[in-house]
Amino acid sequence: MVNMQRWWLRVGGGGRSYIMILWQRWGKREWAIAAVGFAIVLLAFSFFLSSDSSSPDQFSGTTDTDFVPLVLLRNAVQRGAYCLDGSIPAYHFQKGFGSGTRRWVLHIEGGGWCNTVASCSFRKGTPLGSSNFMEHQVQFSGILSNDPSHNPDFYNWNKVKIRYCDGGSFAGHPESEQKNDTKLFFRGQLIWEAMMDELLSIGLSTAQQALLSGCSAGGLATLIHCDDFRGVLPNDAKVKCLSDAGFFLNEKDVAGNATIQSFYHDVVNLQGVAGSLKKDCVAKMEASKCFFPEQIVKRTNTPVFLVNPTFDFWQIKHILVPGPLDPNDSWYKCQLSIQNCGPEQIQVLQGFRNSFLKALLEFEQMKGGGMFINSCYIHCQTWMSETWHSPNSPRINNKTIAESVGDWFFERKVTKYIDCPYPCNPTCYNMDFTGKRLH
């Protein structure tokens, strides 16, 4: 039996609301769906967390807590674009106003991947594999907030949240369905294309400025499709991409095993992802290696901004120290809260940070790119107003993530920020799942 540990997580800058989520002590059989388990936690977390602002937006008459309805893709059946279970993909759309009527920000939802028929079959019974389970309305916050005090540069833009229901970062191809003889739909690429067609038809085609963003697996999808996004928009439009917690390392675990590379290999083979990856990369190396962001960003022509913690708790749990390597729970308390990590564990985590920075060296030299690489124990940071832009948000050089992204997008200044090592930054939001407050 899988052991479960309850976490009570305090959320909100000054609020007292708590969310009970579950940490699973993964065994070997459970590793295959580890990403799905985390994805569901992340998804549930996002439903509860919203901006702590209750003041009306003086420009639009709305607040961060406005609910934005779910929209099913109208052209999905015609395009053969289906979620894992065959349901219709969906998105949420909020119209821009004022100076933002011809400006667009898109955000791709995160939620891990499925790498086996079993894990994809499980996933199709969740909102991450079927629109039948998606809530009919969601609250926008962070980069999708319409409150200028929480989102100073993008608050009045047209805003789209793209729901994630394919399990392959919108990169699967239907040819793999017959090869694997399943009742699953691997249509990620077709979903992406149908989504772009629909958004173009409702105003994206006349965009003057556009930012494609995404969190976690959605951040990886952002990188995969960044140049495609640039290609469907007007030539004179300013178009850039933002990946939040989507820079997954091709790093061996503490036992020297290529755990994440093996996992990605299974995802790519199962869902036929190779057809959506950079062709010059796939021609030179095994396709699953081209699923790693380090290989994607060096081949991307559109300007990219990376937001990522070097102490990314998802990567530490699933790449660096996956469950089967911790049978005695020697890492368990450390993974619940970085404050519980011993000196030797901190040294291992600092080594992971060093590998992260090494993987960024080539990107760091690229013209037009931007970075906000902090040393916080967290994962995504752009979809919450608390971490995106608030009085208590993480900062580097006294800049919030929102301010840094805005400076980069509008070319107000070069923005390539790399934090000092943990625990030097007192502004960090470090996730704590032991029952203590977020610190």
CSV table of C-alpha atoms in Angstrom, one decimal:
chain,number,residue,atom,x,y,z
A,1,MET,CA,0.0,0.0,0.0
A,2,VAL,CA,1.2,3.5,-0.8
A,3,ASN,CA,1.7,5.6,2.3
A,4,MET,CA,0.2,9.0,2.3
A,5,GLN,CA,1.2,12.1,4.3
A,6,ARG,CA,-1.1,15.0,4.7
A,7,TRP,CA,0.3,18.5,4.1
A,8,TRP,CA,-1.4,21.6,5.4
A,9,LEU,CA,-0.2,24.5,3.2
A,10,ARG,CA,-0.8,28.0,4.2
A,11,VAL,CA,-1.5,30.2,1.1
A,12,GLY,CA,-2.0,33.9,0.5
A,13,GLY,CA,0.1,36.8,1.5
A,14,GLY,CA,-1.7,37.7,4.7
A,15,GLY,CA,-4.6,35.2,4.7
A,16,ARG,CA,-5.2,32.3,7.0
A,17,SER,CA,-6.6,29.8,4.5
A,18,TYR,CA,-5.1,26.3,4.3
A,19,ILE,CA,-5.2,23.6,1.7
A,20,MET,CA,-4.8,19.9,2.6
A,21,ILE,CA,-2.9,18.1,-0.1
A,22,LEU,CA,-1.2,14.8,-0.1
A,23,TRP,CA,2.4,13.8,-0.4
A,24,GLN,CA,2.9,10.3,-1.7
A,25,ARG,CA,5.8,8.1,-0.7
A,26,TRP,CA,6.4,6.6,-4.2
A,27,GLY,CA,7.3,3.0,-4.7
A,28,LYS,CA,8.6,1.6,-8.0
A,29,ARG,CA,5.1,0.9,-9.3
A,30,GLU,CA,4.0,4.4,-8.4
A,31,TRP,CA,6.9,6.2,-10.2
A,32,ALA,CA,5.1,5.9,-13.5
A,33,ILE,CA,2.3,8.2,-12.4
A,34,ALA,CA,4.4,10.4,-10.1
A,35,ALA,CA,4.1,13.4,-12.5
A,36,VAL,CA,0.3,12.9,-12.6
A,37,GLY,CA,0.0,12.8,-8.9
A,38,PHE,CA,1.9,16.1,-8.5
A,39,ALA,CA,-0.1,17.6,-11.4
A,40,ILE,CA,-3.4,16.9,-9.6
A,41,VAL,CA,-2.0,18.5,-6.5
A,42,LEU,CA,-0.9,21.6,-8.5
A,43,LEU,CA,-4.2,21.8,-10.2
A,44,ALA,CA,-6.2,21.5,-6.9
A,45,PHE,CA,-3.9,24.2,-5.4
A,46,SER,CA,-4.6,26.6,-8.2
A,47,PHE,CA,-8.3,26.3,-7.7
A,48,PHE,CA,-8.0,27.5,-4.1
A,49,LEU,CA,-5.4,30.1,-4.5
A,50,SER,CA,-6.4,33.6,-5.7
A,51,SER,CA,-5.3,37.1,-5.2
A,52,ASP,CA,-5.8,38.6,-1.8
A,53,SER,CA,-7.0,41.9,-3.3
A,54,SER,CA,-10.6,42.8,-2.9
A,55,SER,CA,-10.5,46.3,-4.2
A,56,PRO,CA,-12.2,47.1,-7.5
A,57,ASP,CA,-10.1,47.6,-10.5
A,58,GLN,CA,-10.5,51.3,-11.3
A,59,PHE,CA,-10.0,50.7,-15.0
A,60,SER,CA,-12.2,47.7,-15.7
A,61,GLY,CA,-14.6,47.6,-12.8
A,62,THR,CA,-13.5,44.0,-12.0
A,63,THR,CA,-11.3,42.2,-9.5
A,64,ASP,CA,-8.8,39.4,-9.4
A,65,THR,CA,-11.6,37.2,-8.0
A,66,ASP,CA,-13.8,37.5,-11.1
A,67,PHE,CA,-14.6,34.1,-12.5
A,68,VAL,CA,-13.7,33.4,-16.2
A,69,PRO,CA,-15.9,30.8,-17.9
A,70,LEU,CA,-14.6,27.7,-19.7
A,71,VAL,CA,-14.9,27.7,-23.5
A,72,LEU,CA,-14.8,24.5,-25.5
A,73,LEU,CA,-12.9,24.6,-28.8
A,74,ARG,CA,-15.5,25.1,-31.6
A,75,ASN,CA,-13.3,23.6,-34.3
A,76,ALA,CA,-12.0,20.6,-32.4
A,77,VAL,CA,-14.0,17.9,-34.0
A,78,GLN,CA,-13.2,19.2,-37.5
A,79,ARG,CA,-9.5,19.3,-36.7
A,80,GLY,CA,-9.5,15.9,-34.9
A,81,ALA,CA,-8.2,17.7,-31.8
A,82,TYR,CA,-9.2,15.8,-28.7
A,83,CYS,CA,-8.1,15.4,-25.0
A,84,LEU,CA,-6.8,12.0,-23.9
A,85,ASP,CA,-10.3,10.7,-23.4
A,86,GLY,CA,-11.7,12.1,-26.7
A,87,SER,CA,-13.4,15.1,-25.1
A,88,ILE,CA,-13.2,18.6,-26.5
A,89,PRO,CA,-10.2,20.8,-25.4
A,90,ALA,CA,-10.9,24.0,-23.7
A,91,TYR,CA,-9.7,27.4,-22.6
A,92,HIS,CA,-10.7,30.5,-20.6
A,93,PHE,CA,-10.8,33.9,-22.2
A,94,GLN,CA,-11.0,37.4,-20.8
A,95,LYS,CA,-11.2,40.3,-23.2
A,96,GLY,CA,-8.7,43.2,-23.0
A,97,PHE,CA,-9.6,46.8,-22.5
A,98,GLY,CA,-8.2,50.3,-23.0
A,99,SER,CA,-4.7,50.2,-24.4
A,100,GLY,CA,-4.7,46.4,-24.1
A,101,THR,CA,-7.3,45.6,-26.8
A,102,ARG,CA,-4.7,44.5,-29.3
A,103,ARG,CA,-2.3,42.9,-26.8
A,104,TRP,CA,-2.5,39.3,-25.8
A,105,VAL,CA,-1.0,37.1,-23.0
A,106,LEU,CA,-1.6,33.4,-23.2
A,107,HIS,CA,-0.8,31.0,-20.3
A,108,ILE,CA,-0.6,27.3,-20.7
A,109,GLU,CA,-1.6,25.3,-17.7
A,110,GLY,CA,0.9,22.8,-16.2
A,111,GLY,CA,0.4,19.3,-14.9
A,112,GLY,CA,3.2,16.8,-15.6
A,113,TRP,CA,3.1,14.1,-18.3
A,114,CYS,CA,1.9,10.5,-18.7
A,115,ASN,CA,4.4,8.0,-20.0
A,116,THR,CA,2.5,4.7,-20.1
A,117,VAL,CA,-0.9,3.5,-21.2
A,118,ALA,CA,-1.8,2.9,-17.5
A,119,SER,CA,-0.8,6.4,-16.4
A,120,CYS,CA,-2.5,8.1,-19.4
A,121,SER,CA,-5.7,6.0,-18.7
A,122,PHE,CA,-5.7,7.2,-15.1
A,123,ARG,CA,-5.1,10.7,-16.2
A,124,LYS,CA,-8.1,10.8,-18.6
A,125,GLY,CA,-10.3,10.5,-15.6
A,126,THR,CA,-9.0,13.9,-14.3
A,127,PRO,CA,-9.2,17.5,-15.5
A,128,LEU,CA,-5.7,16.9,-16.9
A,129,GLY,CA,-7.0,14.4,-19.4
A,130,SER,CA,-10.6,15.3,-20.0
A,131,SER,CA,-12.6,18.5,-20.3
A,132,ASN,CA,-15.5,16.6,-18.7
A,133,PHE,CA,-13.8,17.1,-15.4
A,134,MET,CA,-12.8,20.7,-15.8
A,135,GLU,CA,-14.5,23.3,-13.6
A,136,HIS,CA,-16.7,25.6,-15.6
A,137,GLN,CA,-15.1,28.8,-14.4
A,138,VAL,CA,-11.7,29.7,-12.9
A,139,GLN,CA,-10.2,32.8,-11.2
A,140,PHE,CA,-7.4,34.6,-13.0
A,141,SER,CA,-4.4,35.9,-10.9
A,142,GLY,CA,-0.7,36.5,-11.3
A,143,ILE,CA,0.2,37.1,-14.9
A,144,LEU,CA,-3.5,36.8,-15.8
A,145,SER,CA,-4.7,39.3,-13.2
A,146,ASN,CA,-6.6,42.4,-14.3
A,147,ASP,CA,-5.5,44.3,-11.2
A,148,PRO,CA,-2.7,46.8,-12.1
A,149,SER,CA,-1.3,46.6,-8.6
A,150,HIS,CA,-0.7,42.9,-9.1
A,151,ASN,CA,0.0,42.8,-12.8
A,152,PRO,CA,1.4,46.3,-13.8
A,153,ASP,CA,2.3,45.6,-17.4
A,154,PHE,CA,-0.3,43.1,-18.6
A,155,TYR,CA,-3.4,43.8,-16.5
A,156,ASN,CA,-5.5,45.1,-19.4
A,157,TRP,CA,-4.4,42.7,-22.1
A,158,ASN,CA,-6.6,40.0,-23.7
A,159,LYS,CA,-5.9,37.0,-21.4
A,160,VAL,CA,-6.2,33.3,-22.2
A,161,LYS,CA,-5.7,30.3,-20.0
A,162,ILE,CA,-5.1,27.2,-22.1
A,163,ARG,CA,-6.3,24.1,-20.3
A,164,TYR,CA,-3.9,21.1,-20.5
A,165,CYS,CA,-5.5,17.8,-21.3
A,166,ASP,CA,-3.1,15.8,-23.5
A,167,GLY,CA,-0.4,14.7,-21.1
A,168,GLY,CA,2.4,15.5,-23.6
A,169,SER,CA,3.0,19.3,-23.5
A,170,PHE,CA,0.8,19.7,-26.6
A,171,ALA,CA,3.3,17.7,-28.7
A,172,GLY,CA,1.6,14.3,-29.2
A,173,HIS,CA,0.7,12.9,-32.7
A,174,PRO,CA,-2.2,10.6,-33.6
A,175,GLU,CA,0.1,8.2,-35.5
A,176,SER,CA,1.2,6.8,-32.2
A,177,GLU,CA,-2.3,5.8,-31.3
A,178,GLN,CA,-2.4,2.9,-33.7
A,179,LYS,CA,1.2,1.9,-32.9
A,180,ASN,CA,0.3,1.5,-29.3
A,181,ASP,CA,-3.2,0.1,-29.9
A,182,THR,CA,-4.8,2.1,-27.2
A,183,LYS,CA,-8.1,3.9,-26.7
A,184,LEU,CA,-6.3,7.1,-25.8
A,185,PHE,CA,-6.1,10.2,-28.0
A,186,PHE,CA,-2.5,11.6,-28.4
A,187,ARG,CA,-3.5,14.8,-30.2
A,188,GLY,CA,-1.4,17.4,-28.4
A,189,GLN,CA,-0.1,19.0,-31.6
A,190,LEU,CA,-3.5,19.1,-33.2
A,191,ILE,CA,-4.9,20.7,-30.0
A,192,TRP,CA,-2.3,23.4,-30.3
A,193,GLU,CA,-3.0,24.1,-33.9
A,194,ALA,CA,-6.8,24.2,-33.3
A,195,MET,CA,-6.3,26.4,-30.3
A,196,MET,CA,-4.3,28.9,-32.4
A,197,ASP,CA,-6.9,28.9,-35.2
A,198,GLU,CA,-9.7,29.7,-32.8
A,199,LEU,CA,-7.8,32.4,-30.9
A,200,LEU,CA,-6.7,34.0,-34.2
A,201,SER,CA,-10.4,34.1,-35.2
A,202,ILE,CA,-11.4,36.0,-32.1
A,203,GLY,CA,-8.7,38.7,-32.4
A,204,LEU,CA,-5.3,37.3,-31.9
A,205,SER,CA,-4.7,37.7,-35.7
A,206,THR,CA,-4.5,41.5,-35.2
A,207,ALA,CA,-2.3,41.5,-32.1
A,208,GLN,CA,0.4,44.2,-31.9
A,209,GLN,CA,2.0,42.6,-28.9
A,210,ALA,CA,1.8,39.0,-27.6
A,211,LEU,CA,3.3,36.9,-24.8
A,212,LEU,CA,3.0,33.1,-24.7
A,213,SER,CA,3.6,31.8,-21.2
A,214,GLY,CA,3.2,28.5,-19.3
A,215,CYS,CA,3.9,26.8,-16.0
A,216,SER,CA,5.8,23.5,-15.5
A,217,ALA,CA,4.7,21.1,-18.3
A,218,GLY,CA,3.0,24.2,-19.8
A,219,GLY,CA,6.3,26.0,-19.6
A,220,LEU,CA,7.9,23.2,-21.6
A,221,ALA,CA,5.0,23.5,-24.1
A,222,THR,CA,5.7,27.2,-24.4
A,223,LEU,CA,9.2,26.5,-25.4
A,224,ILE,CA,8.2,23.8,-27.9
A,225,HIS,CA,5.7,26.0,-29.6
A,226,CYS,CA,7.4,29.4,-29.2
A,227,ASP,CA,8.6,29.8,-32.8
A,228,ASP,CA,5.2,28.3,-34.0
A,229,PHE,CA,3.4,31.0,-32.0
A,230,ARG,CA,5.6,33.7,-33.6
A,231,GLY,CA,4.9,32.3,-37.0
A,232,VAL,CA,1.1,32.6,-36.9
A,233,LEU,CA,1.1,36.3,-35.8
A,234,PRO,CA,1.6,39.4,-37.9
A,235,ASN,CA,5.2,40.1,-38.9
A,236,ASP,CA,5.2,43.5,-37.3
A,237,ALA,CA,3.9,42.3,-33.9
A,238,LYS,CA,6.2,42.1,-30.9
A,239,VAL,CA,6.1,38.4,-29.9
A,240,LYS,CA,7.9,36.8,-27.0
A,241,CYS,CA,7.7,33.7,-24.8
A,242,LEU,CA,7.9,33.1,-21.0
A,243,SER,CA,8.6,29.7,-19.5
A,244,ASP,CA,7.9,29.4,-15.8
A,245,ALA,CA,9.4,26.3,-14.0
A,246,GLY,CA,9.6,24.7,-17.4
A,247,PHE,CA,13.4,24.3,-17.6
A,248,PHE,CA,13.7,20.6,-16.6
A,249,LEU,CA,17.2,19.3,-16.3
A,250,ASN,CA,18.6,16.3,-18.0
A,251,GLU,CA,20.4,15.4,-14.8
A,252,LYS,CA,21.1,12.0,-13.2
A,253,ASP,CA,19.6,11.2,-9.8
A,254,VAL,CA,21.6,10.8,-6.6
A,255,ALA,CA,22.3,7.2,-7.5
A,256,GLY,CA,23.6,8.0,-10.9
A,257,ASN,CA,20.5,6.8,-12.8
A,258,ALA,CA,19.1,8.7,-15.8
A,259,THR,CA,15.6,8.6,-14.3
A,260,ILE,CA,14.1,11.7,-16.0
A,261,GLN,CA,15.7,10.8,-19.3
A,262,SER,CA,14.1,7.4,-19.2
A,263,PHE,CA,10.8,8.9,-18.2
A,264,TYR,CA,10.9,11.4,-21.1
A,265,HIS,CA,12.0,8.6,-23.5
A,266,ASP,CA,8.7,6.8,-22.6
A,267,VAL,CA,6.6,10.0,-23.0
A,268,VAL,CA,8.1,10.8,-26.4
A,269,ASN,CA,7.7,7.2,-27.7
A,270,LEU,CA,4.2,6.6,-26.4
A,271,GLN,CA,2.8,9.9,-27.7
A,272,GLY,CA,4.8,10.4,-30.9
A,273,VAL,CA,6.2,13.6,-29.6
A,274,ALA,CA,9.3,13.7,-31.9
A,275,GLY,CA,7.2,15.2,-34.7
A,276,SER,CA,6.8,18.4,-32.7
A,277,LEU,CA,10.5,18.8,-31.6
A,278,LYS,CA,13.2,20.8,-33.3
A,279,LYS,CA,14.1,18.9,-36.5
A,280,ASP,CA,17.8,19.6,-36.5
A,281,CYS,CA,18.0,18.3,-32.9
A,282,VAL,CA,16.1,15.1,-33.7
A,283,ALA,CA,18.4,14.5,-36.7
A,284,LYS,CA,21.4,14.6,-34.4
A,285,MET,CA,20.4,12.8,-31.2
A,286,GLU,CA,17.8,10.5,-29.7
A,287,ALA,CA,14.4,12.3,-29.8
A,288,SER,CA,13.7,12.3,-26.1
A,289,LYS,CA,16.9,14.3,-25.4
A,290,CYS,CA,15.3,17.0,-27.7
A,291,PHE,CA,12.4,17.2,-25.2
A,292,PHE,CA,14.7,18.8,-22.7
A,293,PRO,CA,14.6,22.6,-22.6
A,294,GLU,CA,18.3,23.0,-22.8
A,295,GLN,CA,18.2,21.6,-26.4
A,296,ILE,CA,15.1,23.6,-27.3
A,297,VAL,CA,16.1,27.1,-26.2
A,298,LYS,CA,19.4,27.1,-28.1
A,299,ARG,CA,17.4,26.4,-31.3
A,300,THR,CA,14.6,28.9,-30.7
A,301,ASN,CA,14.6,32.2,-32.6
A,302,THR,CA,11.9,34.0,-30.7
A,303,PRO,CA,13.0,35.8,-27.5
A,304,VAL,CA,12.5,33.7,-24.4
A,305,PHE,CA,12.4,34.6,-20.7
A,306,LEU,CA,13.0,31.8,-18.2
A,307,VAL,CA,11.6,32.0,-14.6
A,308,ASN,CA,12.9,29.1,-12.5
A,309,PRO,CA,14.0,28.3,-9.0
A,310,THR,CA,17.2,26.4,-8.9
A,311,PHE,CA,15.8,24.6,-5.8
A,312,ASP,CA,12.7,23.5,-7.8
A,313,PHE,CA,10.9,21.2,-5.4
A,314,TRP,CA,9.3,19.2,-8.3
A,315,GLN,CA,12.7,18.5,-9.9
A,316,ILE,CA,14.2,17.7,-6.5
A,317,LYS,CA,11.5,15.1,-5.8
A,318,HIS,CA,11.2,13.5,-9.2
A,319,ILE,CA,14.6,14.1,-10.9
A,320,LEU,CA,17.2,14.3,-8.2
A,321,VAL,CA,15.8,12.1,-5.4
A,322,PRO,CA,12.9,10.0,-6.8
A,323,GLY,CA,10.9,7.9,-4.3
A,324,PRO,CA,12.6,4.5,-5.0
A,325,LEU,CA,15.9,6.0,-4.0
A,326,ASP,CA,14.7,7.0,-0.6
A,327,PRO,CA,13.4,3.7,1.0
A,328,ASN,CA,14.4,4.8,4.5
A,329,ASP,CA,12.9,8.3,4.1
A,330,SER,CA,16.2,10.0,4.7
A,331,TRP,CA,15.2,12.7,2.2
A,332,TYR,CA,11.5,12.8,3.2
A,333,LYS,CA,11.6,15.6,5.8
A,334,CYS,CA,14.0,17.6,3.6
A,335,GLN,CA,11.6,17.4,0.7
A,336,LEU,CA,8.7,18.6,2.9
A,337,SER,CA,10.7,21.7,3.8
A,338,ILE,CA,14.1,22.8,2.8
A,339,GLN,CA,14.6,24.0,6.4
A,340,ASN,CA,14.7,20.4,7.5
A,341,CYS,CA,17.6,19.5,5.2
A,342,GLY,CA,20.9,18.6,6.8
A,343,PRO,CA,24.3,20.0,5.7
A,344,GLU,CA,25.0,17.0,3.4
A,345,GLN,CA,21.6,17.3,1.8
A,346,ILE,CA,22.0,21.1,1.3
A,347,GLN,CA,25.4,20.3,-0.4
A,348,VAL,CA,23.6,17.9,-2.8
A,349,LEU,CA,21.0,20.5,-3.5
A,350,GLN,CA,23.7,23.1,-4.1
A,351,GLY,CA,25.3,20.7,-6.6
A,352,PHE,CA,21.9,20.5,-8.4
A,353,ARG,CA,21.8,24.3,-8.5
A,354,ASN,CA,25.3,24.3,-10.0
A,355,SER,CA,24.2,21.9,-12.7
A,356,PHE,CA,21.2,24.1,-13.4
A,357,LEU,CA,23.3,27.2,-13.9
A,358,LYS,CA,25.7,25.2,-16.1
A,359,ALA,CA,22.8,24.2,-18.3
A,360,LEU,CA,21.9,27.9,-18.6
A,361,LEU,CA,25.3,29.1,-19.7
A,362,GLU,CA,24.6,29.0,-23.5
A,363,PHE,CA,21.2,30.6,-23.1
A,364,GLU,CA,22.6,33.3,-20.9
A,365,GLN,CA,24.8,34.5,-23.8
A,366,MET,CA,21.9,34.6,-26.3
A,367,LYS,CA,20.8,38.0,-27.3
A,368,GLY,CA,17.2,38.9,-26.5
A,369,GLY,CA,16.7,36.3,-23.7
A,370,GLY,CA,15.8,37.1,-20.2
A,371,MET,CA,16.1,35.2,-16.8
A,372,PHE,CA,14.8,35.4,-13.3
A,373,ILE,CA,16.6,32.4,-11.6
A,374,ASN,CA,16.1,32.5,-7.9
A,375,SER,CA,17.1,30.1,-5.1
A,376,CYS,CA,13.7,29.5,-3.6
A,377,TYR,CA,12.2,26.1,-2.8
A,378,ILE,CA,9.1,26.4,-5.0
A,379,HIS,CA,8.0,25.5,-8.5
A,380,CYS,CA,5.8,27.8,-10.6
A,381,GLN,CA,5.8,31.5,-9.7
A,382,THR,CA,3.9,33.4,-12.4
A,383,TRP,CA,0.4,32.2,-11.9
A,384,MET,CA,0.0,33.4,-8.3
A,385,SER,CA,-0.2,37.1,-7.5
A,386,GLU,CA,1.7,36.5,-4.3
A,387,THR,CA,4.8,35.4,-6.1
A,388,TRP,CA,4.3,37.3,-9.4
A,389,HIS,CA,3.9,40.8,-8.0
A,390,SER,CA,3.0,41.8,-4.4
A,391,PRO,CA,4.7,43.6,-1.5
A,392,ASN,CA,6.0,40.2,-0.3
A,393,SER,CA,7.0,38.7,-3.7
A,394,PRO,CA,10.4,37.2,-4.3
A,395,ARG,CA,12.9,39.7,-5.6
A,396,ILE,CA,16.3,39.8,-7.2
A,397,ASN,CA,18.0,43.1,-7.4
A,398,ASN,CA,14.9,44.5,-5.7
A,399,LYS,CA,12.8,43.5,-8.8
A,400,THR,CA,9.7,41.3,-8.6
A,401,ILE,CA,9.2,38.7,-11.3
A,402,ALA,CA,6.5,40.8,-12.9
A,403,GLU,CA,8.8,43.9,-13.0
A,404,SER,CA,11.6,41.8,-14.5
A,405,VAL,CA,9.5,40.3,-17.2
A,406,GLY,CA,8.0,43.7,-18.0
A,407,ASP,CA,11.5,45.3,-18.3
A,408,TRP,CA,12.5,42.4,-20.7
A,409,PHE,CA,9.3,42.4,-22.8
A,410,PHE,CA,9.3,46.1,-23.3
A,411,GLU,CA,13.1,46.3,-23.6
A,412,ARG,CA,13.4,48.8,-20.8
A,413,LYS,CA,16.6,47.1,-19.7
A,414,VAL,CA,18.5,43.9,-20.0
A,415,THR,CA,17.1,41.4,-17.5
A,416,LYS,CA,19.2,38.4,-16.7
A,417,TYR,CA,19.0,37.9,-13.0
A,418,ILE,CA,20.6,35.0,-11.2
A,419,ASP,CA,20.1,34.7,-7.4
A,420,CYS,CA,22.8,34.0,-4.8
A,421,PRO,CA,22.7,30.4,-3.3
A,422,TYR,CA,20.2,29.4,-0.7
A,423,PRO,CA,19.5,30.7,1.9
A,424,CYS,CA,20.7,34.2,1.0
A,425,ASN,CA,17.5,35.6,-0.3
A,426,PRO,CA,15.0,36.6,2.5
A,427,THR,CA,12.3,37.4,-0.1
A,428,CYS,CA,11.9,33.8,-1.1
A,429,TYR,CA,8.5,32.0,-0.9
A,430,ASN,CA,9.8,28.6,0.2
A,431,MET,CA,7.1,25.9,0.1
A,432,ASP,CA,6.7,24.2,3.5
A,433,PHE,CA,4.5,21.1,3.7
A,434,THR,CA,5.1,20.2,7.3
A,435,GLY,CA,2.2,22.1,8.7
A,436,LYS,CA,4.1,25.3,9.2
A,437,ARG,CA,3.4,28.5,7.3
A,438,LEU,CA,4.8,29.3,3.9
A,439,HIS,CA,8.1,31.1,4.7
